[in-house]
Amino acid sequence: MEKALAVFQSLASELLADEKVKSVVDYIPAEQLFDRLDLSLDDNPIDDATHLEKLKALIMATPRTATNGFFNQLYGGRNEKAVLGELLAVLLNNSMYTYKAAGAQVGVEKVVLRKVCETIGWDTNADGTFATGGSLTNFMSMLMARDAANSKVRFEGVRQRMTVYTSIESHYSIPKNAAFAGIGRDNVRYIPVNNVGEMDPVALDKAIAKDVADGLLPVLVNATAGTTVLGAFDNVEAINAVCKKHDVWMHVDGAYCGSVIFSKKYKHHLKGLENVDSFSFNAHKMIGTPLTCSIIVVKDKKHLRDSFANDAEYLFQTDEDEFNPGKTSLQCGRRNDALKFWTLWKSVGTKGLEKIVDHQFALADTAREYVKNHPDYTFYSFDDSISVCFNYKNIPAQELSVKLYEKAELMVSHGNFQENDFIRFVTINAQNSHDEILAFFKRLEEFVEEHMPEYSDVKTI
């Protein structure tokens, strides 16, 4: 093991050094991947030197998500304290289903979940768990909502037609989860949004009322805290009023931007969160822990047990159920995702988490100010979001983002909203500085000048 750790240290040092020189790896077309890299698995072993050579080639060809050239996804950066926690979790290799197998690490998970519940404003009746991503936490919320609406479903299966509600700008996992839960994709109601991507509560009210009148059973309203394109926040208070009126479970999907709960300045985006039934967020996004670190909490912890508990004498043999997290988890075997978040939180404190969140909004302010004040840019998003959407010189957004990627210059995504296509630039990497945000635009402009001369003289009207 010590030899393996020395190899890891060597590879990590080379990677970090190379990242300082080159923030984006050379593009390998998918059809050339297996020709360019030796990824084959053979019958016979290879010597350590060859093994190291193959590992290094693979690592150096892998997209770099922690550099100042990566703005493509809703995560990024590399917080050293959180990485330390991740490495320790791998080394310890505990499975988080029983106290017997995880011991003190169960305490780590319980402390993180309790603190999150307290931050929301919930009492000790609230609890939560970790899952392997935002899609799974959304799935768990749908299962709990389904079972809360009809407790017999767990035993008899879905016999009555159920409906769920979400905005047209919500995450793509909602229809998938409806299929998995037996509710069905056709029973997802997509509620329209306003001009900044927020769900329309009046339209929601009408949609639920119609389904009730038609004899259907509404079970879940999924609100979004940070839509994937514009980073918009649905109005929690207004939507919750509709849910209370119709007695429907309300979940807030905060996978992208739910971490604003840690910020005094920005938690107003989730005003009224304490009144919802469940809430989820990804600490591997705004908080910057390594993938994955997805949390779901529920106001009444009985719903976790009702939907996910199942006795197994071969597994749950010691200690109280409160210390056997497998009784409230979707999974059985589950890696320790809490430790990396706890290691970071323990180091910087809640005030440190607040600084991480606030810094991302400040970086977005820098980007917005640049875009708004430059004549060659068109601005498509809104203030108070860490998604900054724009076009440069009227260049088709997809063409620009793809060429930047293929030329190994920058990794940034494109999106669309209300028939407008644009570059979606996210400032979620809290390790970036204001100068590095401005450097992004300089690199983009120089790239267009060099590689897209047909657009170099175009003026935005």
Short mmCIF file of C-alpha atoms in Angstrom, two decimals, residues 81-440:
data_model
loop_
_atom_site.label_atom_id
_atom_site.label_comp_id
_atom_site.label_asym_id
_atom_site.label_seq_id
_atom_site.Cartn_x
_atom_site.Cartn_y
_atom_site.Cartn_z
CA LYS A 81 -9.37 20.02 2.63
CA ALA A 82 -12.27 18.25 0.92
CA VAL A 83 -9.87 16.22 -1.24
CA LEU A 84 -8.09 15.13 1.94
CA GLY A 85 -11.39 13.84 3.31
CA GLU A 86 -12.08 12.00 0.06
CA LEU A 87 -8.68 10.31 0.08
CA LEU A 88 -9.16 9.24 3.70
CA ALA A 89 -12.60 7.84 2.89
CA VAL A 90 -11.05 5.75 0.10
CA LEU A 91 -8.28 4.52 2.39
CA LEU A 92 -10.68 3.62 5.22
CA ASN A 93 -13.18 2.05 2.78
CA ASN A 94 -16.14 1.93 5.16
CA SER A 95 -19.62 1.09 3.94
CA MET A 96 -22.23 3.34 5.49
CA TYR A 97 -25.02 0.85 6.14
CA THR A 98 -24.32 -0.22 9.73
CA TYR A 99 -22.59 1.15 12.80
CA LYS A 100 -20.67 -2.12 13.00
CA ALA A 101 -19.10 -1.50 9.58
CA ALA A 102 -18.71 2.29 9.73
CA GLY A 103 -18.39 3.13 13.44
CA ALA A 104 -17.29 6.72 14.04
CA GLN A 105 -18.02 7.58 10.41
CA VAL A 106 -21.74 7.18 11.15
CA GLY A 107 -21.24 9.99 13.65
CA VAL A 108 -19.65 12.12 10.95
CA GLU A 109 -22.65 11.62 8.67
CA LYS A 110 -25.17 12.25 11.44
CA VAL A 111 -23.47 15.50 12.48
CA VAL A 112 -23.43 16.84 8.91
CA LEU A 113 -27.11 15.98 8.38
CA ARG A 114 -28.15 17.43 11.75
CA LYS A 115 -26.31 20.69 11.04
CA VAL A 116 -27.94 20.96 7.60
CA CYS A 117 -31.38 20.47 9.15
CA GLU A 118 -30.65 23.11 11.78
CA THR A 119 -29.48 25.51 9.08
CA ILE A 120 -32.83 25.12 7.32
CA GLY A 121 -34.68 25.72 10.60
CA TRP A 122 -35.92 22.19 11.25
CA ASP A 123 -36.06 20.51 14.66
CA THR A 124 -34.73 17.12 15.76
CA ASN A 125 -37.61 15.35 14.03
CA ALA A 126 -35.85 16.07 10.72
CA ASP A 127 -33.14 13.87 9.25
CA GLY A 128 -31.57 12.88 5.95
CA THR A 129 -29.13 10.72 4.09
CA PHE A 130 -26.58 10.77 1.26
CA ALA A 131 -27.08 9.45 -2.26
CA THR A 132 -24.96 9.15 -5.39
CA GLY A 133 -26.09 12.37 -7.06
CA GLY A 134 -28.91 14.84 -7.51
CA SER A 135 -30.90 12.50 -9.74
CA LEU A 136 -31.02 9.94 -6.93
CA THR A 137 -31.97 12.46 -4.24
CA ASN A 138 -34.78 13.65 -6.52
CA PHE A 139 -35.83 10.02 -6.93
CA MET A 140 -35.90 9.55 -3.17
CA SER A 141 -38.10 12.62 -2.75
CA MET A 142 -40.52 11.25 -5.35
CA LEU A 143 -40.70 7.87 -3.63
CA MET A 144 -41.38 9.47 -0.24
CA ALA A 145 -44.02 11.74 -1.77
CA ARG A 146 -45.67 8.78 -3.51
CA ASP A 147 -45.73 6.72 -0.32
CA ALA A 148 -46.96 9.63 1.79
CA ALA A 149 -49.89 10.08 -0.59
CA ASN A 150 -50.77 6.38 -0.51
CA SER A 151 -49.08 4.16 2.09
CA LYS A 152 -50.35 0.99 0.38
CA VAL A 153 -48.21 1.58 -2.70
CA ARG A 154 -45.15 0.11 -0.96
CA PHE A 155 -46.93 -3.22 -0.71
CA GLU A 156 -49.52 -3.31 -3.49
CA GLY A 157 -47.82 -1.23 -6.18
CA VAL A 158 -49.23 1.81 -7.97
CA ARG A 159 -52.91 1.22 -8.73
CA GLN A 160 -54.19 4.79 -8.95
CA ARG A 161 -53.01 7.25 -11.56
CA MET A 162 -50.63 9.72 -9.87
CA THR A 163 -49.19 13.02 -11.10
CA VAL A 164 -46.09 15.08 -10.36
CA TYR A 165 -45.37 18.71 -11.21
CA THR A 166 -42.15 20.47 -12.16
CA SER A 167 -41.12 23.47 -14.23
CA ILE A 168 -40.18 23.21 -17.88
CA GLU A 169 -36.68 24.33 -16.83
CA SER A 170 -36.19 21.64 -14.19
CA HIS A 171 -33.68 18.79 -14.19
CA TYR A 172 -34.06 15.97 -16.69
CA SER A 173 -34.15 13.38 -13.90
CA ILE A 174 -37.78 14.13 -13.05
CA PRO A 175 -39.41 12.22 -15.95
CA LYS A 176 -36.88 9.38 -15.56
CA ASN A 177 -37.71 9.12 -11.89
CA ALA A 178 -41.43 9.14 -12.62
CA ALA A 179 -40.87 6.09 -14.82
CA PHE A 180 -38.80 4.35 -12.14
CA ALA A 181 -41.39 5.12 -9.44
CA GLY A 182 -44.26 3.63 -11.41
CA ILE A 183 -45.91 7.02 -11.84
CA GLY A 184 -45.06 7.27 -15.52
CA ARG A 185 -43.46 9.88 -17.73
CA ASP A 186 -46.84 10.85 -19.19
CA ASN A 187 -48.01 11.91 -15.73
CA VAL A 188 -45.35 14.58 -15.30
CA ARG A 189 -46.86 18.06 -15.66
CA TYR A 190 -44.40 20.66 -16.96
CA ILE A 191 -45.35 24.05 -15.54
CA PRO A 192 -44.47 27.19 -17.55
CA VAL A 193 -41.95 29.73 -16.26
CA ASN A 194 -41.60 33.50 -16.29
CA ASN A 195 -39.00 35.46 -18.26
CA VAL A 196 -36.16 34.49 -15.89
CA GLY A 197 -37.00 30.80 -15.68
CA GLU A 198 -39.01 30.67 -12.43
CA MET A 199 -42.03 28.37 -12.17
CA ASP A 200 -45.42 30.07 -12.43
CA PRO A 201 -47.35 29.31 -9.18
CA VAL A 202 -50.70 30.32 -10.71
CA ALA A 203 -50.25 27.86 -13.57
CA LEU A 204 -49.21 25.22 -11.04
CA ASP A 205 -52.38 25.79 -9.02
CA LYS A 206 -54.54 25.40 -12.12
CA ALA A 207 -52.75 22.23 -13.24
CA ILE A 208 -53.20 20.53 -9.87
CA ALA A 209 -56.84 21.59 -9.63
CA LYS A 210 -57.56 20.15 -13.08
CA ASP A 211 -55.96 16.80 -12.27
CA VAL A 212 -57.90 16.56 -8.99
CA ALA A 213 -61.12 17.31 -10.87
CA ASP A 214 -60.23 14.56 -13.35
CA GLY A 215 -59.85 12.02 -10.54
CA LEU A 216 -56.04 11.85 -10.51
CA LEU A 217 -53.86 11.89 -7.39
CA PRO A 218 -51.23 14.69 -7.31
CA VAL A 219 -48.32 13.51 -5.14
CA LEU A 220 -45.32 15.80 -5.69
CA VAL A 221 -44.36 19.32 -6.68
CA ASN A 222 -40.68 19.61 -7.52
CA ALA A 223 -39.33 23.16 -7.19
CA THR A 224 -35.84 24.08 -8.38
CA ALA A 225 -33.16 26.08 -6.59
CA GLY A 226 -30.83 26.88 -9.46
CA THR A 227 -32.13 25.78 -12.85
CA THR A 228 -29.49 24.09 -14.96
CA VAL A 229 -29.31 26.81 -17.62
CA LEU A 230 -30.07 30.19 -16.05
CA GLY A 231 -29.56 29.30 -12.40
CA ALA A 232 -33.06 30.54 -11.53
CA PHE A 233 -34.72 29.96 -8.15
CA ASP A 234 -38.39 28.99 -8.03
CA ASN A 235 -40.45 30.98 -5.51
CA VAL A 236 -40.53 28.59 -2.55
CA GLU A 237 -43.13 30.51 -0.53
CA ALA A 238 -45.60 30.92 -3.38
CA ILE A 239 -45.27 27.30 -4.51
CA ASN A 240 -45.55 26.03 -0.95
CA ALA A 241 -48.84 27.89 -0.54
CA VAL A 242 -50.19 25.98 -3.55
CA CYS A 243 -48.91 22.68 -2.14
CA LYS A 244 -50.56 23.32 1.23
CA LYS A 245 -53.82 24.22 -0.50
CA HIS A 246 -53.90 20.88 -2.33
CA ASP A 247 -52.08 18.79 0.31
CA VAL A 248 -49.23 17.85 -2.03
CA TRP A 249 -45.65 17.03 -1.01
CA MET A 250 -43.16 19.79 -1.90
CA HIS A 251 -39.56 19.01 -2.68
CA VAL A 252 -36.90 21.60 -3.46
CA ASP A 253 -34.20 20.35 -5.82
CA GLY A 254 -31.22 22.48 -4.84
CA ALA A 255 -28.60 20.27 -6.50
CA TYR A 256 -27.03 23.25 -8.27
CA CYS A 257 -27.54 26.22 -5.96
CA GLY A 258 -29.13 24.89 -2.78
CA SER A 259 -25.93 25.66 -0.89
CA VAL A 260 -27.13 29.27 -0.62
CA ILE A 261 -28.60 28.08 2.71
CA PHE A 262 -25.12 28.77 4.13
CA SER A 263 -25.06 32.42 3.00
CA LYS A 264 -26.73 35.24 4.88
CA LYS A 265 -26.59 37.38 1.74
CA TYR A 266 -28.13 34.88 -0.68
CA LYS A 267 -30.32 32.54 1.38
CA HIS A 268 -33.27 34.84 0.57
CA HIS A 269 -33.49 32.83 -2.66
CA LEU A 270 -34.91 30.01 -0.53
CA LYS A 271 -37.15 32.02 1.77
CA GLY A 272 -39.74 29.68 3.27
CA LEU A 273 -37.59 26.56 2.89
CA GLU A 274 -38.39 25.53 6.46
CA ASN A 275 -41.99 24.84 5.37
CA VAL A 276 -41.26 22.31 2.60
CA ASP A 277 -41.28 18.53 2.99
CA SER A 278 -37.86 17.69 1.57
CA PHE A 279 -34.77 19.44 0.23
CA SER A 280 -31.64 18.28 -1.54
CA PHE A 281 -28.35 19.86 -2.57
CA ASN A 282 -24.99 18.77 -3.95
CA ALA A 283 -22.00 19.74 -1.86
CA HIS A 284 -19.86 18.76 -4.85
CA LYS A 285 -21.24 21.79 -6.67
CA MET A 286 -21.24 25.13 -4.84
CA ILE A 287 -19.33 23.83 -1.80
CA GLY A 288 -16.61 22.30 -3.97
CA THR A 289 -16.17 18.82 -2.48
CA PRO A 290 -15.12 16.04 -4.85
CA LEU A 291 -17.84 14.11 -6.67
CA THR A 292 -20.19 12.85 -5.39
CA CYS A 293 -21.62 14.48 -2.28
CA SER A 294 -25.40 14.66 -2.57
CA ILE A 295 -27.61 15.23 0.44
CA ILE A 296 -31.35 14.89 0.92
CA VAL A 297 -33.07 15.96 4.12
CA VAL A 298 -36.71 15.57 5.11
CA LYS A 299 -38.72 17.55 7.64
CA ASP A 300 -40.23 14.41 9.16
CA LYS A 301 -37.74 11.56 9.32
CA LYS A 302 -40.47 8.92 9.52
CA HIS A 303 -40.78 9.18 5.74
CA LEU A 304 -37.20 7.93 5.31
CA ARG A 305 -38.00 4.77 7.28
CA ASP A 306 -41.44 4.31 5.71
CA SER A 307 -40.02 4.34 2.18
CA PHE A 308 -36.57 2.81 2.57
CA ALA A 309 -36.35 0.63 5.68
CA ASN A 310 -36.31 -3.13 5.29
CA ASP A 311 -35.26 -5.70 7.88
CA ALA A 312 -32.29 -7.94 7.15
CA GLU A 313 -31.06 -10.14 10.02
CA TYR A 314 -27.77 -10.87 8.27
CA LEU A 315 -26.97 -7.14 8.14
CA PHE A 316 -28.54 -5.19 11.01
CA GLN A 317 -27.19 -7.22 13.94
CA THR A 318 -25.98 -4.63 16.44
CA ASP A 319 -26.75 -1.18 17.82
CA GLU A 320 -29.83 0.97 17.52
CA ASP A 321 -31.49 1.77 14.21
CA GLU A 322 -30.57 5.44 14.64
CA PHE A 323 -26.95 4.37 14.09
CA ASN A 324 -27.64 1.99 11.20
CA PRO A 325 -28.01 4.35 8.19
CA GLY A 326 -28.92 1.48 5.89
CA LYS A 327 -32.41 1.67 7.40
CA THR A 328 -33.00 5.12 5.87
CA SER A 329 -31.02 4.89 2.63
CA LEU A 330 -31.99 3.92 -0.89
CA GLN A 331 -28.81 1.87 -1.12
CA CYS A 332 -27.33 -0.92 0.96
CA GLY A 333 -23.59 -0.76 0.35
CA ARG A 334 -22.72 2.94 0.25
CA ARG A 335 -19.41 4.79 0.24
CA ASN A 336 -18.61 7.42 2.84
CA ASP A 337 -19.44 10.69 1.06
CA ALA A 338 -19.94 12.61 4.30
CA LEU A 339 -16.30 12.60 5.38
CA LYS A 340 -15.04 14.96 2.65
CA PHE A 341 -17.77 17.48 3.43
CA TRP A 342 -17.17 17.15 7.18
CA THR A 343 -13.38 17.55 6.72
CA LEU A 344 -13.92 20.80 4.83
CA TRP A 345 -16.66 22.08 7.16
CA LYS A 346 -14.61 21.21 10.27
CA SER A 347 -11.65 23.14 8.82
CA VAL A 348 -13.31 26.35 7.62
CA GLY A 349 -16.44 26.45 9.79
CA THR A 350 -19.90 27.48 8.65
CA LYS A 351 -18.55 30.98 8.03
CA GLY A 352 -16.02 29.48 5.65
CA LEU A 353 -18.78 27.74 3.70
CA GLU A 354 -20.56 31.08 3.50
CA LYS A 355 -17.43 32.68 2.02
CA ILE A 356 -17.21 29.93 -0.60
CA VAL A 357 -20.79 30.55 -1.70
CA ASP A 358 -20.52 34.35 -1.62
CA HIS A 359 -17.29 34.30 -3.64
CA GLN A 360 -19.00 32.48 -6.51
CA PHE A 361 -21.68 35.18 -6.73
CA ALA A 362 -18.95 37.84 -6.63
CA LEU A 363 -17.14 36.12 -9.51
CA ALA A 364 -20.42 36.10 -11.46
CA ASP A 365 -20.79 39.83 -10.80
CA THR A 366 -17.36 40.36 -12.36
CA ALA A 367 -18.37 38.33 -15.43
CA ARG A 368 -21.73 40.11 -15.79
CA GLU A 369 -20.17 43.53 -15.51
CA TYR A 370 -17.68 42.66 -18.25
CA VAL A 371 -20.35 41.28 -20.58
CA LYS A 372 -22.78 44.14 -20.02
CA ASN A 373 -20.15 46.79 -20.66
CA HIS A 374 -18.52 45.26 -23.73
CA PRO A 375 -20.16 46.17 -27.08
CA ASP A 376 -19.38 42.80 -28.69
CA TYR A 377 -21.34 40.77 -26.11
CA THR A 378 -25.07 40.15 -25.77
CA PHE A 379 -26.31 39.37 -22.24
CA TYR A 380 -29.11 36.80 -21.81
CA SER A 381 -29.39 36.01 -18.10
CA PHE A 382 -30.03 38.11 -15.00
CA ASP A 383 -28.35 39.46 -11.88
CA ASP A 384 -27.93 37.43 -8.68
CA SER A 385 -27.09 34.16 -10.43
CA ILE A 386 -23.85 32.25 -10.86
CA SER A 387 -24.85 31.34 -14.42
CA VAL A 388 -23.79 34.10 -16.81
CA CYS A 389 -25.30 33.60 -20.26
CA PHE A 390 -24.06 35.55 -23.28
CA ASN A 391 -23.12 35.54 -26.94
CA TYR A 392 -19.99 37.06 -28.46
CA LYS A 393 -20.10 38.78 -31.85
CA ASN A 394 -23.31 36.87 -32.66
CA ILE A 395 -21.27 33.69 -33.13
CA PRO A 396 -23.54 30.61 -32.85
CA ALA A 397 -23.05 29.44 -29.27
CA GLN A 398 -22.69 25.76 -30.07
CA GLU A 399 -20.10 26.44 -32.78
CA LEU A 400 -18.01 28.58 -30.44
CA SER A 401 -18.15 26.22 -27.44
CA VAL A 402 -17.31 23.16 -29.56
CA LYS A 403 -14.34 24.86 -31.27
CA LEU A 404 -12.96 26.06 -27.93
CA TYR A 405 -13.15 22.46 -26.70
CA GLU A 406 -11.67 20.85 -29.80
CA LYS A 407 -8.78 23.32 -29.90
CA ALA A 408 -8.08 22.65 -26.18
CA GLU A 409 -8.49 26.30 -25.28
CA LEU A 410 -11.43 26.51 -22.86
CA MET A 411 -14.24 24.22 -21.71
CA VAL A 412 -17.54 26.08 -21.53
CA SER A 413 -21.07 24.96 -22.31
CA HIS A 414 -23.94 26.38 -24.34
CA GLY A 415 -27.65 26.43 -23.54
CA ASN A 416 -30.93 27.92 -24.60
CA PHE A 417 -33.95 29.63 -23.09
CA GLN A 418 -37.04 30.95 -24.84
CA GLU A 419 -35.56 30.41 -28.32
CA ASN A 420 -32.27 32.13 -27.49
CA ASP A 421 -29.05 30.11 -27.77
CA PHE A 422 -26.03 31.30 -25.80
CA ILE A 423 -22.83 30.42 -23.99
CA ARG A 424 -23.53 29.30 -20.40
CA PHE A 425 -20.62 30.41 -18.24
CA VAL A 426 -20.74 29.23 -14.60
CA THR A 427 -18.61 30.67 -11.80
CA ILE A 428 -18.94 27.67 -9.50
CA ASN A 429 -15.19 27.12 -9.03
CA ALA A 430 -14.49 29.02 -5.81
CA GLN A 431 -10.73 28.61 -6.34
CA ASN A 432 -10.92 31.08 -9.24
CA SER A 433 -10.05 34.74 -8.76
CA HIS A 434 -11.62 37.81 -10.36
CA ASP A 435 -8.57 38.11 -12.62
CA GLU A 436 -9.07 34.55 -13.84
CA ILE A 437 -12.67 35.36 -14.75
CA LEU A 438 -11.49 38.31 -16.83
CA ALA A 439 -8.76 36.11 -18.33
CA PHE A 440 -11.48 33.77 -19.61
#
